[in-house]
Structure formats: structure tokens, C-alpha cells
Short mmCIF file of C-alpha atoms and ligand atoms in Angstrom, two decimals:
data_model
loop_
_atom_site.label_atom_id
_atom_site.label_comp_id
_atom_site.label_asym_id
_atom_site.label_seq_id
_atom_site.Cartn_x
_atom_site.Cartn_y
_atom_site.Cartn_z
CA MET J 531 -53.57 -82.31 -15.73
CA LYS J 532 -52.92 -81.09 -19.25
CA THR J 533 -49.51 -79.50 -19.81
CA ALA J 534 -47.80 -77.91 -22.80
CA PRO J 535 -44.34 -78.41 -24.30
CA VAL J 536 -41.89 -75.65 -23.36
CA LEU J 537 -39.85 -73.98 -26.10
CA HIS J 538 -36.11 -74.37 -25.60
CA TYR J 539 -33.33 -71.94 -26.47
CA PRO J 540 -32.30 -71.23 -29.25
CA GLN J 541 -35.89 -71.49 -30.59
CA PRO J 542 -36.41 -68.07 -32.25
CA LYS J 543 -40.05 -67.86 -31.09
CA LEU J 544 -38.68 -67.13 -27.61
CA ARG J 545 -37.70 -63.73 -29.04
CA THR J 546 -41.30 -62.76 -29.83
CA ARG J 547 -42.74 -59.68 -28.13
CA ALA J 548 -46.04 -60.76 -26.60
CA GLU J 549 -49.23 -58.86 -27.40
CA THR J 550 -51.30 -57.11 -24.78
CA VAL J 551 -54.33 -59.12 -23.64
CA GLY J 552 -57.54 -57.47 -24.85
CA ALA J 553 -60.59 -56.84 -22.66
CA SER J 554 -62.65 -59.59 -24.33
CA PHE J 555 -60.12 -62.27 -23.34
CA PHE J 556 -60.54 -61.72 -19.59
CA ARG J 557 -63.00 -64.12 -17.94
CA SER J 558 -62.99 -66.25 -21.12
CA LYS J 559 -62.92 -70.03 -21.13
CA GLU J 560 -59.86 -69.80 -23.38
CA LEU J 561 -57.92 -67.73 -20.83
CA HIS J 562 -58.95 -70.04 -18.01
CA GLU J 563 -57.76 -73.09 -19.96
CA LEU J 564 -54.50 -71.38 -20.89
CA LEU J 565 -53.80 -70.46 -17.25
CA THR J 566 -54.64 -74.00 -16.11
CA ILE J 567 -52.16 -75.42 -18.62
CA MET J 568 -49.49 -72.83 -17.73
CA ILE J 569 -49.77 -73.55 -14.00
CA ALA J 570 -49.74 -77.33 -14.54
CA THR J 571 -46.70 -77.02 -16.83
CA MET J 572 -44.81 -74.84 -14.34
CA GLN J 573 -45.59 -77.21 -11.48
CA LYS J 574 -44.72 -80.36 -13.44
CA LEU J 575 -41.32 -78.90 -14.36
CA ARG J 576 -40.82 -77.54 -10.83
CA GLY J 577 -40.45 -73.98 -12.05
CA ILE J 578 -41.28 -70.91 -10.00
CA GLY J 579 -42.54 -68.93 -12.98
CA LEU J 580 -43.66 -69.42 -16.56
CA ALA J 581 -44.43 -66.92 -19.30
CA ALA J 582 -46.93 -67.72 -22.06
CA THR J 583 -44.13 -67.06 -24.56
CA GLN J 584 -42.43 -70.23 -23.32
CA ILE J 585 -45.36 -72.38 -24.48
CA ASP J 586 -45.61 -70.52 -27.79
CA VAL J 587 -48.55 -68.32 -26.83
CA HIS J 588 -47.56 -64.73 -27.50
CA LYS J 589 -49.81 -62.87 -25.11
CA GLN J 590 -48.67 -60.89 -22.06
CA ILE J 591 -49.46 -63.57 -19.50
CA ALA J 592 -47.24 -65.14 -16.85
CA VAL J 593 -47.71 -67.24 -13.75
CA ILE J 594 -45.49 -67.15 -10.68
CA GLU J 595 -45.53 -69.56 -7.75
CA LEU J 596 -43.12 -69.04 -4.91
CA GLN J 597 -45.06 -70.19 -1.86
CA ASP J 598 -48.80 -69.83 -1.76
CA ALA J 599 -51.26 -69.96 -4.62
CA PRO J 600 -50.01 -69.21 -8.13
CA LEU J 601 -50.03 -65.52 -9.01
CA VAL J 602 -51.55 -64.65 -12.39
CA VAL J 603 -49.77 -61.75 -14.08
CA ILE J 604 -51.44 -60.28 -17.17
CA ASN J 605 -50.33 -57.14 -19.06
CA PRO J 606 -47.66 -56.40 -16.43
CA THR J 607 -45.86 -53.12 -15.93
CA ILE J 608 -42.84 -52.81 -13.67
CA ARG J 609 -42.64 -49.48 -11.86
CA ASN J 610 -39.98 -47.92 -9.67
CA PRO J 611 -37.29 -50.58 -9.99
CA SER J 612 -34.69 -49.89 -7.32
CA LYS J 613 -31.38 -48.48 -8.47
CA ARG J 614 -29.81 -50.99 -6.15
CA LEU J 615 -29.13 -54.24 -7.97
CA GLU J 616 -28.72 -57.69 -6.51
CA VAL J 617 -26.83 -60.52 -8.12
CA ASP J 618 -28.10 -64.07 -7.78
CA GLU J 619 -28.21 -67.32 -9.69
CA GLU J 620 -30.96 -67.81 -12.29
CA GLY J 621 -32.07 -70.64 -14.48
CA CYS J 622 -34.94 -71.00 -16.94
CA LEU J 623 -37.24 -73.81 -18.05
CA SER J 624 -36.41 -72.74 -21.62
CA VAL J 625 -32.67 -73.17 -21.05
CA PRO J 626 -32.55 -76.43 -19.11
CA GLY J 627 -29.34 -77.23 -17.27
CA VAL J 628 -27.76 -73.78 -17.53
CA PHE J 629 -27.49 -71.45 -14.53
CA GLY J 630 -25.76 -68.14 -14.12
CA HIS J 631 -25.46 -64.88 -12.27
CA VAL J 632 -27.85 -62.09 -13.24
CA ASN J 633 -28.10 -58.56 -11.84
CA ARG J 634 -31.67 -57.49 -11.11
CA ALA J 635 -33.32 -54.58 -9.36
CA ALA J 636 -33.56 -55.51 -5.68
CA SER J 637 -37.14 -54.23 -5.39
CA LEU J 638 -39.93 -52.95 -7.62
CA SER J 639 -43.64 -52.35 -7.92
CA LEU J 640 -45.75 -54.46 -10.26
CA THR J 641 -49.03 -53.39 -11.79
CA ALA J 642 -50.91 -56.13 -13.64
CA PHE J 643 -54.34 -57.71 -14.17
CA ASP J 644 -55.76 -60.93 -12.80
CA GLU J 645 -57.80 -63.53 -14.67
CA ALA J 646 -61.02 -61.58 -14.11
CA GLY J 647 -59.49 -58.41 -15.53
CA ALA J 648 -59.10 -56.68 -12.18
CA GLN J 649 -56.02 -54.48 -11.94
CA TYR J 650 -53.75 -54.91 -8.92
CA SER J 651 -50.45 -53.52 -7.72
CA LEU J 652 -47.93 -55.04 -5.38
CA LYS J 653 -44.45 -54.43 -4.11
CA ALA J 654 -41.82 -57.12 -4.45
CA ARG J 655 -38.27 -57.59 -3.33
CA GLY J 656 -35.58 -60.26 -3.40
CA LEU J 657 -36.49 -63.50 -5.20
CA PHE J 658 -40.07 -62.36 -5.89
CA ALA J 659 -38.81 -59.19 -7.60
CA ARG J 660 -36.28 -61.29 -9.53
CA VAL J 661 -38.90 -63.74 -10.84
CA ILE J 662 -41.17 -60.86 -11.91
CA GLN J 663 -38.30 -59.29 -13.88
CA HIS J 664 -37.40 -62.67 -15.43
CA GLU J 665 -40.99 -63.36 -16.56
CA VAL J 666 -41.62 -59.82 -17.85
CA ASP J 667 -38.37 -60.18 -19.80
CA HIS J 668 -39.80 -63.30 -21.51
CA LEU J 669 -42.86 -61.31 -22.58
CA HIS J 670 -40.51 -58.84 -24.28
CA GLY J 671 -38.51 -61.58 -25.97
CA HIS J 672 -35.55 -61.44 -23.60
CA LEU J 673 -33.87 -64.36 -21.85
CA PHE J 674 -31.78 -64.42 -18.70
CA LEU J 675 -28.88 -65.40 -20.94
CA ASP J 676 -28.96 -61.86 -22.39
CA ARG J 677 -28.25 -60.45 -18.93
CA CYS J 678 -26.11 -63.27 -17.54
CA HIS J 679 -22.46 -62.31 -17.06
CA LEU J 680 -21.16 -65.45 -15.36
CA LEU J 681 -22.15 -69.11 -15.64
CA THR J 682 -22.47 -70.94 -12.35
CA SER J 683 -23.29 -74.41 -13.68
CA GLY J 684 -24.12 -76.22 -16.89
CA LEU J 685 -20.90 -75.37 -18.70
CA ASP J 686 -21.12 -78.42 -20.98
CA GLN J 687 -24.67 -77.55 -21.95
CA ALA J 688 -23.66 -73.91 -22.49
CA LYS J 689 -20.90 -75.05 -24.82
CA LYS J 690 -23.39 -77.15 -26.79
CA LEU J 691 -25.53 -74.05 -27.18
CA SER J 692 -22.46 -71.97 -28.12
CA LEU J 693 -23.12 -69.49 -25.30
CA GLU J 694 -20.34 -66.98 -24.88
CA ILE J 695 -20.62 -66.45 -21.15
CA PRO J 696 -17.53 -67.04 -19.00
CA PRO J 697 -17.78 -69.70 -16.30
CA LEU J 698 -17.44 -68.85 -12.65
CA ARG J 699 -14.11 -70.08 -11.33
CA ARG J 700 -14.68 -71.89 -8.08
CA SER J 701 -11.68 -72.02 -5.81
ZN1 ZN B 1695 -37.44 -68.28 -17.98
#
């Protein structure tokens, strides 16, 4: 299966704001091929989500795979994020080897489009809500590092990247 190279931090292209997908792109061969490559890339690297931004395609497209079939997320909008935040460990295929604590809304609603251009809405909580927020962040040029307040592992790698995030002290 064809895969694509993933951009790694600090590649500036990761800061690009992705463009909205236009009506003519839905149901196209190009979109289908892009999604096939994105899903294969995510699965090869054992990720649970991938944004098009990460393979240098700056369109509002992400794929998420937690359990069942991959979820295609196009032109996403997050609605009603809970005021209640949850902290958990995050990593990113674009920042290999670095993991840290990030606060995210505990639950939210997502409105997006599928490959055929059909709009759908769903409610997500916990890890699913976290991955949605992480991927939508990518589409806006944000990385989990921007929101990370504590490193949990990968301190050596973080030092190489000159990240100024304090490490978690484990007792
Ligand atoms: Zn990521």
C-alpha cells in the first residue's frame, strides 16, 4: 500500500492553515487516493489519527482510527467543547519520541463531511474527543507541543529539538 512521508517538527509547513475542501473535490479520484494514502500511512506508523497537513497536503482532511473502520473527517467544526478539561498523555507522528501532558475538552460535538460529501455530526468523549481536537489543531497549524505543559517521555529528543517544556518528575 502506498504511503507518504510525514513532516517532522520543526518543519515550518506544519504551521500551515489548511484550506477548506471544495465541493468538486468530494467523490473525486484524487480525494480517494489521498485518503487511501493517509490511512495506509497512519496504519503503517501505528498512529490513531493523521491530518493531511502532516503529509504536506494543506486541505482540511484528517483520518482517525481508534477501533473500527477509519473515520474520514473533512472540513471539521468542533461544537460545544465541554468546559471540563481532562489531562492525558499525547504524542504525534510529526514529533516522534516526544510525549507530554495536554489538557483537552473532555467531550465535544464534531460536524464534518465524509468522502462522498455527506455532512455528519457525532458526539465524542475521552480519547476520541482528544484525537479529534489534536487532528483539528493540525489543520489550523497547531501542534500538541503548543499546548503541552509537561513532558512525560522523550526528554533527550525534546532537548535536541530545543523544546522548552519541563519534564515530569517521577518519584
Ligand atoms: Zn499529530
